[in-house]
PDB file of C-alpha atoms and ligand atoms in Angstrom:
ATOM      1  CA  UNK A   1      89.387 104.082 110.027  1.00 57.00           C
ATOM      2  CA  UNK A   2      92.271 102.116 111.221  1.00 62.00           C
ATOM      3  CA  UNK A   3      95.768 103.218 109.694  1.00 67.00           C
ATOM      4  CA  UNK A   4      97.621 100.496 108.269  1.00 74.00           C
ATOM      5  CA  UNK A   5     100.886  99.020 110.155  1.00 82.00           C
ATOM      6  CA  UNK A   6     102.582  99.435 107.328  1.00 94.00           C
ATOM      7  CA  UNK A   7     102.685 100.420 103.896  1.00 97.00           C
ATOM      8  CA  UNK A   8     104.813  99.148 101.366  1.00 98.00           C
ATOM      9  CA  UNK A   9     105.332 100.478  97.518  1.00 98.00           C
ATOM     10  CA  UNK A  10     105.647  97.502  95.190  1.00 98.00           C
ATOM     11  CA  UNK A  11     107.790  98.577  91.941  1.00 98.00           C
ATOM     12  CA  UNK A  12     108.100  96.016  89.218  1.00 98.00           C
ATOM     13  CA  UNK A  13     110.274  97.268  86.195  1.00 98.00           C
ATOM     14  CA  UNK A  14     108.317  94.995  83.542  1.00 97.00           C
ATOM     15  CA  UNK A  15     105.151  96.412  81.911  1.00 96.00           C
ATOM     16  CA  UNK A  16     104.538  93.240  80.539  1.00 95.00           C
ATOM     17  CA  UNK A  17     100.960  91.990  81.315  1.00 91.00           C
ATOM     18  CA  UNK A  18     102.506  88.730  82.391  1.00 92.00           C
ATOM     19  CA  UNK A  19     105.258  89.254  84.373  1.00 95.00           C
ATOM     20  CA  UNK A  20     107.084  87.184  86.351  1.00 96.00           C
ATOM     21  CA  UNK A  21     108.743  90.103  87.834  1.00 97.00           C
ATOM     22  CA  UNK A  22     105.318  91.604  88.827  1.00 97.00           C
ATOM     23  CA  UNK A  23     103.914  88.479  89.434  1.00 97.00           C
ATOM     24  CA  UNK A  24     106.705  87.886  92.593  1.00 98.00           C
ATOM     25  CA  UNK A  25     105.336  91.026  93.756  1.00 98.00           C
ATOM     26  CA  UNK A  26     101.349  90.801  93.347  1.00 98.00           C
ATOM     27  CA  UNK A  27     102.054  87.599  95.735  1.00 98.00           C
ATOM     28  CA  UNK A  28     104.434  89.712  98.575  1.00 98.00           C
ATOM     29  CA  UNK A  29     101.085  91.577  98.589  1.00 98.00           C
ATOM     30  CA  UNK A  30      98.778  88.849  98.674  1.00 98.00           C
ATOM     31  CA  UNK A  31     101.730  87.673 101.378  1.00 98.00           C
ATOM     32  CA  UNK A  32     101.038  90.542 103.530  1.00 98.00           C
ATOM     33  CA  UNK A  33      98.950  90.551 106.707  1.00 96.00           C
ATOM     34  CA  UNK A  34      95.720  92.691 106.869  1.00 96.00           C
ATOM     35  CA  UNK A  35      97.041  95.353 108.964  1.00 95.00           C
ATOM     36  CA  UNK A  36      99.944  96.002 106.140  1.00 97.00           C
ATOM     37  CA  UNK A  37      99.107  98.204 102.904  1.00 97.00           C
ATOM     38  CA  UNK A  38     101.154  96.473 100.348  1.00 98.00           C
ATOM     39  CA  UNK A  39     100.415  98.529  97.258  1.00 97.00           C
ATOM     40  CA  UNK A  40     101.670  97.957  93.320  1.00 98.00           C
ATOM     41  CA  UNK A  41     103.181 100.967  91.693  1.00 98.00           C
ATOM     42  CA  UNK A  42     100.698 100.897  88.307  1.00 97.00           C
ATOM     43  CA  UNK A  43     102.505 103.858  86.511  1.00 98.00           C
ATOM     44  CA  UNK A  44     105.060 103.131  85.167  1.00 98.00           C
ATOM     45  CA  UNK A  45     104.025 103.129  81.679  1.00 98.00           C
ATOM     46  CA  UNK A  46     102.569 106.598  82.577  1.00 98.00           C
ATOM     47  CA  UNK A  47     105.723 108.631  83.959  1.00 98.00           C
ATOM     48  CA  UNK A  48     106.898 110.797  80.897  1.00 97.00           C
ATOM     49  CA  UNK A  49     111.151 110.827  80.310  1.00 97.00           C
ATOM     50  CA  UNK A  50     112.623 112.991  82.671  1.00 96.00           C
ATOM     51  CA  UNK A  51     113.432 116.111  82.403  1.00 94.00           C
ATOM     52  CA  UNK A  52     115.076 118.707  84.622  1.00 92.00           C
ATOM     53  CA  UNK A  53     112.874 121.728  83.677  1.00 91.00           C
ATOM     54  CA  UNK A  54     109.671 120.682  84.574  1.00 87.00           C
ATOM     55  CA  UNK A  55     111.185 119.417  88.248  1.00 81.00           C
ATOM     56  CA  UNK A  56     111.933 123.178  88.848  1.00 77.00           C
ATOM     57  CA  UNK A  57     108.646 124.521  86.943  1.00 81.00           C
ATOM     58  CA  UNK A  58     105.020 122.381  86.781  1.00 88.00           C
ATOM     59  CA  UNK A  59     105.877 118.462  87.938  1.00 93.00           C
ATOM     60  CA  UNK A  60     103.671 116.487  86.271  1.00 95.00           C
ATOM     61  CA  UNK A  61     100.803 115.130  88.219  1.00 96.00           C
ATOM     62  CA  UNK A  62     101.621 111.311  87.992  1.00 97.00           C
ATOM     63  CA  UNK A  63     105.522 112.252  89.298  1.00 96.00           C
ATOM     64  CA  UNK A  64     104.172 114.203  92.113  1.00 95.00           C
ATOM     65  CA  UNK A  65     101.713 111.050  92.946  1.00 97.00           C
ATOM     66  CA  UNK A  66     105.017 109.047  92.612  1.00 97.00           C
ATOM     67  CA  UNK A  67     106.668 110.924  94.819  1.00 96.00           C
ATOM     68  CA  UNK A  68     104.051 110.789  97.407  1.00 96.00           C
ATOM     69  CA  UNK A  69     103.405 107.188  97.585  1.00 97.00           C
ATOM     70  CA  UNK A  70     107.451 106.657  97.823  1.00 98.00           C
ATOM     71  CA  UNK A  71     107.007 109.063 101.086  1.00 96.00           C
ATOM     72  CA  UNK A  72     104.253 107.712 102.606  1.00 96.00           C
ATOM     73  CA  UNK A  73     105.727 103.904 102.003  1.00 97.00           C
ATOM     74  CA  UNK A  74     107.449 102.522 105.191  1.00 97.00           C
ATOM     75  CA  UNK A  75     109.274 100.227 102.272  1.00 98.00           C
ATOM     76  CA  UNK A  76     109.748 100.276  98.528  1.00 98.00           C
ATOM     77  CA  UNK A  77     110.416  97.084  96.971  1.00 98.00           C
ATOM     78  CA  UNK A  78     111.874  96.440  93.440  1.00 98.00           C
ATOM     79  CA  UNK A  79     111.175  93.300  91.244  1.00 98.00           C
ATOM     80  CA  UNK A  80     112.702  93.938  88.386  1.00 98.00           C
ATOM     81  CA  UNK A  81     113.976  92.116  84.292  1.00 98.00           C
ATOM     82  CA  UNK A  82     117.191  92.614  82.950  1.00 98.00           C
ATOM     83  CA  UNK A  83     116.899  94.483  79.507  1.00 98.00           C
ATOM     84  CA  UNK A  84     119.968  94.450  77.432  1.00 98.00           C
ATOM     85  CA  UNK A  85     122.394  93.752  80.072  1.00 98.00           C
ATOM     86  CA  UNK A  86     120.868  96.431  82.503  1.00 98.00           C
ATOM     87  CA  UNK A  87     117.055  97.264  83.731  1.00 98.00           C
ATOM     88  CA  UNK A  88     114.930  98.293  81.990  1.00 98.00           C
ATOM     89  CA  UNK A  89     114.539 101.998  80.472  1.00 98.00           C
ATOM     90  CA  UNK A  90     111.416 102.403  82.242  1.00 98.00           C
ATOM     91  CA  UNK A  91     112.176 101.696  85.544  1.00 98.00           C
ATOM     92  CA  UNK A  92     115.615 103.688  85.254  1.00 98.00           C
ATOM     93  CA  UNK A  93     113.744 106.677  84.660  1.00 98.00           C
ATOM     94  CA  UNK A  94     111.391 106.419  87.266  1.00 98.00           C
ATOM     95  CA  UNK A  95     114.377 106.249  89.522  1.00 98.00           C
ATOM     96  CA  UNK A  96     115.676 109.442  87.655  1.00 97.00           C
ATOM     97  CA  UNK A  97     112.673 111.312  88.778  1.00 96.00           C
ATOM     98  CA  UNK A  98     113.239 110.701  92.473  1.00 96.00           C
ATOM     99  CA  UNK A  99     116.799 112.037  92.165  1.00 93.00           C
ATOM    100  CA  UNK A 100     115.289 115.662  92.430  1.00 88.00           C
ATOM    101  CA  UNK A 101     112.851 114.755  95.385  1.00 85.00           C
ATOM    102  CA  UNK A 102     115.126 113.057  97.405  1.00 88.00           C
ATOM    103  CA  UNK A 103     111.812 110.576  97.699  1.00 89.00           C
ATOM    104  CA  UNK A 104     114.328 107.502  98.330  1.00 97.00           C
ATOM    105  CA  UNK A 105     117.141 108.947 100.573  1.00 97.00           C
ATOM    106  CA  UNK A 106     117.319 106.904 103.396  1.00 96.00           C
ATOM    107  CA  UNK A 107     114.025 105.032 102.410  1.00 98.00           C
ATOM    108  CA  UNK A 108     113.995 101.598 103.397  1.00 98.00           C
ATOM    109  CA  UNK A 109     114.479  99.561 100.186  1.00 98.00           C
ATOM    110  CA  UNK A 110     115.181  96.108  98.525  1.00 98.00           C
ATOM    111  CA  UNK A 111     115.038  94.188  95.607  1.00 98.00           C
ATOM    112  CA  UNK A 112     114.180  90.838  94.448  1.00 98.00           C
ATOM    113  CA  UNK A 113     116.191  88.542  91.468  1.00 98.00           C
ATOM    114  CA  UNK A 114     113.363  86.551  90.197  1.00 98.00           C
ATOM    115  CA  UNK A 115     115.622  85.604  86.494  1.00 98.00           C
ATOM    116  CA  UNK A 116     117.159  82.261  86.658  1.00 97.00           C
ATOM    117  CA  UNK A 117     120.174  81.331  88.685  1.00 96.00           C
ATOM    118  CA  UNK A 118     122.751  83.217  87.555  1.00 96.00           C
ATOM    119  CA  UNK A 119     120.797  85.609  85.371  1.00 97.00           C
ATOM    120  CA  UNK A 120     120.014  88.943  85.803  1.00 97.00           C
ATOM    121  CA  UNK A 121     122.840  90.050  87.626  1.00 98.00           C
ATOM    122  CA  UNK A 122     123.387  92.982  84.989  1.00 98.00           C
ATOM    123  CA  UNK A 123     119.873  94.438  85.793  1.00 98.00           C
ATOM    124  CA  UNK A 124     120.661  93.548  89.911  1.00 98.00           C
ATOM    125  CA  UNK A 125     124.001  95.313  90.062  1.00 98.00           C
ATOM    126  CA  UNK A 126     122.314  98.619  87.966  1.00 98.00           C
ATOM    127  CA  UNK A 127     119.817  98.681  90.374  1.00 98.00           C
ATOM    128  CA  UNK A 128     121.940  98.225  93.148  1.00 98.00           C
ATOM    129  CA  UNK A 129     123.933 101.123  92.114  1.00 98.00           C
ATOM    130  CA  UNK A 130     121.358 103.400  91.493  1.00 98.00           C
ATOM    131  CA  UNK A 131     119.690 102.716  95.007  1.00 98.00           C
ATOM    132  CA  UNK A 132     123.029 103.470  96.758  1.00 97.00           C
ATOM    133  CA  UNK A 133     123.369 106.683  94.454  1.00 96.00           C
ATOM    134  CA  UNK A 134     120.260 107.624  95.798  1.00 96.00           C
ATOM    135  CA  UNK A 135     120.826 106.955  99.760  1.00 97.00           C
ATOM    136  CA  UNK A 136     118.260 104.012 100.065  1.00 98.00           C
ATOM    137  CA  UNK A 137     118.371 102.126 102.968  1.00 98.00           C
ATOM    138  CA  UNK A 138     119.053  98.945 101.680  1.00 98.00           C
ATOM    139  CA  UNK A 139     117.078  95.913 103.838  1.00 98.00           C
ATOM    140  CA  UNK A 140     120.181  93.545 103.194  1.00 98.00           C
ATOM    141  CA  UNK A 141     118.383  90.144 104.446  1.00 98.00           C
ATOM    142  CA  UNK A 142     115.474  90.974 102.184  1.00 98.00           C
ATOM    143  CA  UNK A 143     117.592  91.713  98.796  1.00 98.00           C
ATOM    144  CA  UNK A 144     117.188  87.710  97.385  1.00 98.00           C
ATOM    145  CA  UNK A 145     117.462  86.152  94.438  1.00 98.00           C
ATOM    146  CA  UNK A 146     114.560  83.487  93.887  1.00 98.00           C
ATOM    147  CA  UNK A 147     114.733  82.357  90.585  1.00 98.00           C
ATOM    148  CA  UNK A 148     111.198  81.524  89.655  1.00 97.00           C
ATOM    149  CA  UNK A 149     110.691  77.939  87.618  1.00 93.00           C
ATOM    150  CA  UNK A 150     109.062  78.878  84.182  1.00 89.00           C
ATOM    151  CA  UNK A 151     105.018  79.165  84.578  1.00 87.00           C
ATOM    152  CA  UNK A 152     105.320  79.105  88.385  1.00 86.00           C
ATOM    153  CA  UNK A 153     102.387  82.192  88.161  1.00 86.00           C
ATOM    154  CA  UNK A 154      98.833  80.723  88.390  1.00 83.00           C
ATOM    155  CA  UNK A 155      96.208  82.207  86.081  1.00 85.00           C
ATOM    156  CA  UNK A 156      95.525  84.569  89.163  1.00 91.00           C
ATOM    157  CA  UNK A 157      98.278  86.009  88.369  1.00 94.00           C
ATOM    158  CA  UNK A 158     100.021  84.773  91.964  1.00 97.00           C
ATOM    159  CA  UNK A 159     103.023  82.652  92.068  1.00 97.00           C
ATOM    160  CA  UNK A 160     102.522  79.098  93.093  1.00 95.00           C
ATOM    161  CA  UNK A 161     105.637  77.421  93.373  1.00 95.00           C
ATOM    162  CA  UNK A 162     105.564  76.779  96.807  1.00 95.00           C
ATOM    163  CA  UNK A 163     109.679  76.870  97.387  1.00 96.00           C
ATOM    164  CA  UNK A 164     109.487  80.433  95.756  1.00 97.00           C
ATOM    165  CA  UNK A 165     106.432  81.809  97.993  1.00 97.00           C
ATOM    166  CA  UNK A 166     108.433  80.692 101.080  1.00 98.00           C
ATOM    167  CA  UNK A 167     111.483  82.578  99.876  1.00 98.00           C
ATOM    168  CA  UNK A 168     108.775  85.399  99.445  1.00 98.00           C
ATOM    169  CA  UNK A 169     107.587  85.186 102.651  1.00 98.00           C
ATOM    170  CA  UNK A 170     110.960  85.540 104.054  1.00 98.00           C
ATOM    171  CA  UNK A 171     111.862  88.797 101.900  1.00 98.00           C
ATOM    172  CA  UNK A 172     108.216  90.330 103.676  1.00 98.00           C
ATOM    173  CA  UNK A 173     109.090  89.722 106.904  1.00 98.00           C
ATOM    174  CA  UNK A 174     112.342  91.299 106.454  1.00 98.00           C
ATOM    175  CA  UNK A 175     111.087  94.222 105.244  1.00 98.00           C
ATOM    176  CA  UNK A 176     108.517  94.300 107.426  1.00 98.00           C
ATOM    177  CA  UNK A 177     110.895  94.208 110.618  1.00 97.00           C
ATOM    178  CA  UNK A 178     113.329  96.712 108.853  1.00 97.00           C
ATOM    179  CA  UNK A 179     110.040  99.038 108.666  1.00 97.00           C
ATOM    180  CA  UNK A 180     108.919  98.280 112.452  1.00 95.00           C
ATOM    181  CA  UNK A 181     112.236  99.312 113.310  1.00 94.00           C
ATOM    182  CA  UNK A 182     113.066 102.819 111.299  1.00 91.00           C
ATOM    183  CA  UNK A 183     110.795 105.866 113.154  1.00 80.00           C
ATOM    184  CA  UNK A 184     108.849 107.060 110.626  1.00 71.00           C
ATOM    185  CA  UNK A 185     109.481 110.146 108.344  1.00 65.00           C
ATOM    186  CA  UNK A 186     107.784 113.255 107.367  1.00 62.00           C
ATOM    187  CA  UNK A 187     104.699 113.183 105.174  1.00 53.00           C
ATOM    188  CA  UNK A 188     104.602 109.238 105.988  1.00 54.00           C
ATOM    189  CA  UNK A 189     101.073 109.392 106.180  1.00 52.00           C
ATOM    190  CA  UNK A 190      99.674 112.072 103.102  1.00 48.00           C
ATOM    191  CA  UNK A 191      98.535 109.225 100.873  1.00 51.00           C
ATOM    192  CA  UNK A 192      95.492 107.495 102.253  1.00 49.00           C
TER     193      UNK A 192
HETATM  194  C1  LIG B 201     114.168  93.702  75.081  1.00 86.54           C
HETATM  195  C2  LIG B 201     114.598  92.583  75.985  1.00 86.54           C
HETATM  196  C3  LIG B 201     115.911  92.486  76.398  1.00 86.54           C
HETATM  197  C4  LIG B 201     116.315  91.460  77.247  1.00 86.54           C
HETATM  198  N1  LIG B 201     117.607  91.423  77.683  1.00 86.54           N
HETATM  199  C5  LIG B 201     117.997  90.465  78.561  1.00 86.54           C
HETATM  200  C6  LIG B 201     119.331  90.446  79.072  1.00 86.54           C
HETATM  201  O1  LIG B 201     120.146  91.286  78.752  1.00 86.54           O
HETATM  202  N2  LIG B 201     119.666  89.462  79.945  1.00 86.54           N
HETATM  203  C7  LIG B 201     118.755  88.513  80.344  1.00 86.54           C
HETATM  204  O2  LIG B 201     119.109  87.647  81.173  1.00 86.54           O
HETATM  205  N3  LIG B 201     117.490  88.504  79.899  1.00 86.54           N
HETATM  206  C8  LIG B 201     117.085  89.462  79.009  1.00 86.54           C
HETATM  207  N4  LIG B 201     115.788  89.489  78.571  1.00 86.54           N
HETATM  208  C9  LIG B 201     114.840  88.490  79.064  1.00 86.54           C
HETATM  209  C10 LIG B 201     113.971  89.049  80.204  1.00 86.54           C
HETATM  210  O3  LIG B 201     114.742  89.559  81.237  1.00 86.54           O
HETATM  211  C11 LIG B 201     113.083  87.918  80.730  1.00 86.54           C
HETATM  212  O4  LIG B 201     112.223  87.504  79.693  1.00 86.54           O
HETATM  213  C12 LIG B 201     112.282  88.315  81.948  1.00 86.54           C
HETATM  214  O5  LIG B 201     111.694  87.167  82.491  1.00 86.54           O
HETATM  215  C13 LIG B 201     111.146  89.249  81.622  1.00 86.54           C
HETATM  216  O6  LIG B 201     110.542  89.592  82.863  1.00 86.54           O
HETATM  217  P1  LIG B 201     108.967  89.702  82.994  1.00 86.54           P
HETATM  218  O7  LIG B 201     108.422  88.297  82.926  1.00 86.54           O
HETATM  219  O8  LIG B 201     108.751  90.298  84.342  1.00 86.54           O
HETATM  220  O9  LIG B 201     108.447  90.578  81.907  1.00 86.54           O
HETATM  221  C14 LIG B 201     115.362  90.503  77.697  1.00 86.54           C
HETATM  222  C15 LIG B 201     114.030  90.598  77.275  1.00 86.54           C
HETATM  223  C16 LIG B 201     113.648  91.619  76.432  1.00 86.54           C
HETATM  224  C17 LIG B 201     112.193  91.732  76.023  1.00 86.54           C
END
């Protein structure tokens, strides 16, 4: 079996069957070329609220399975809403339960604005600061803002607007050369 190029962990912070957010990301994946394992995260809903205890005791099995697929990712790439002026609850605490694994530090990372121009900056900058917290490797040219026009996902669930899949294009290929060009780390390739 051929190993994949690349592999790349999708994270969108909406659970919300029709996301735009996870929309932008189904298409990076549908973007990516055939050697490159572009995967979405599909547990969100899953991970239970942190808590300390069990990271020193029994980690639950769907954080451990988080933790691998954030190690053996070349990239992780966030897509997320802005709830309440900040992101979302869920997606804050699946960052909180890769504080204790260190599963991001210097893990090549980026996000993607997809609210309308000007929007979402609240959810962008919380992100933002938690990534840093966390030692991510931030992929600069791939961090965008494309503001996708309202219905621009076909019913395949892919966007279509063809201004936003170029801009989507662009954020791949950045992450894709910022992956080609960090050596790869330990327990890079335990997930198959
Ligand atoms: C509970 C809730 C809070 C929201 N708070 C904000 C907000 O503070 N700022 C904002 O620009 N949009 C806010 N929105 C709008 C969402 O960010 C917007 O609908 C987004 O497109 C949802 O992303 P999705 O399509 O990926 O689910 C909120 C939506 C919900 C459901």
């Amino acid at each position: 079996v051929t190993q994949p190029q690349a592999r790349l962990l999708l994270i969108s912070g909406s659970t919300r069957s029709g996301s735009s957010n996870t929309a932008a990301l189904r298409t990076l994946a549908h973007l990516a070329p055939a050697d490159v394992d572009a995967r979405l995260y599909e547990e969100l809903s899953k991970l239970p609220a942190f808590n300390p205890d069990t990271e020193r005791t029994a980690l639950p099995a769907v954080v451990a399975s988080l933790r691998e697929q954030i190690a053996a990712a070349g990239a992780v790439v966030f897509c997320t809403p802005e709830y309440a002026g900040g992101m979302p609850g869920s997606l804050k605490n699946l960052l909180d339960w890769t504080v204790g694994g260190t599963d991001l530090n210097d893990k090549p990372a980026a996000w993607i604005n997809v609210a309308a121009a000007g929007r979402g900056t609240g959810a962008q900058d919380a992100l933002i600061t938690v990534l840093r917290y966390v030692s991510a490797a931030l992929i600069e040219p791939a961090c965008r803002c494309i503001p996708l026009p309202p219905g621009s996902a076909g019913p395949d669930g892919l966007v279509t607007d063809p201004d936003s899949v170029t801009e989507l294009r662009a954020v791949l290929d950045s992450v894709l050369a910022a992956v080609a060009a960090t050596p790869p780390a330990e327990g890079a390739s335990t997930v198959s």
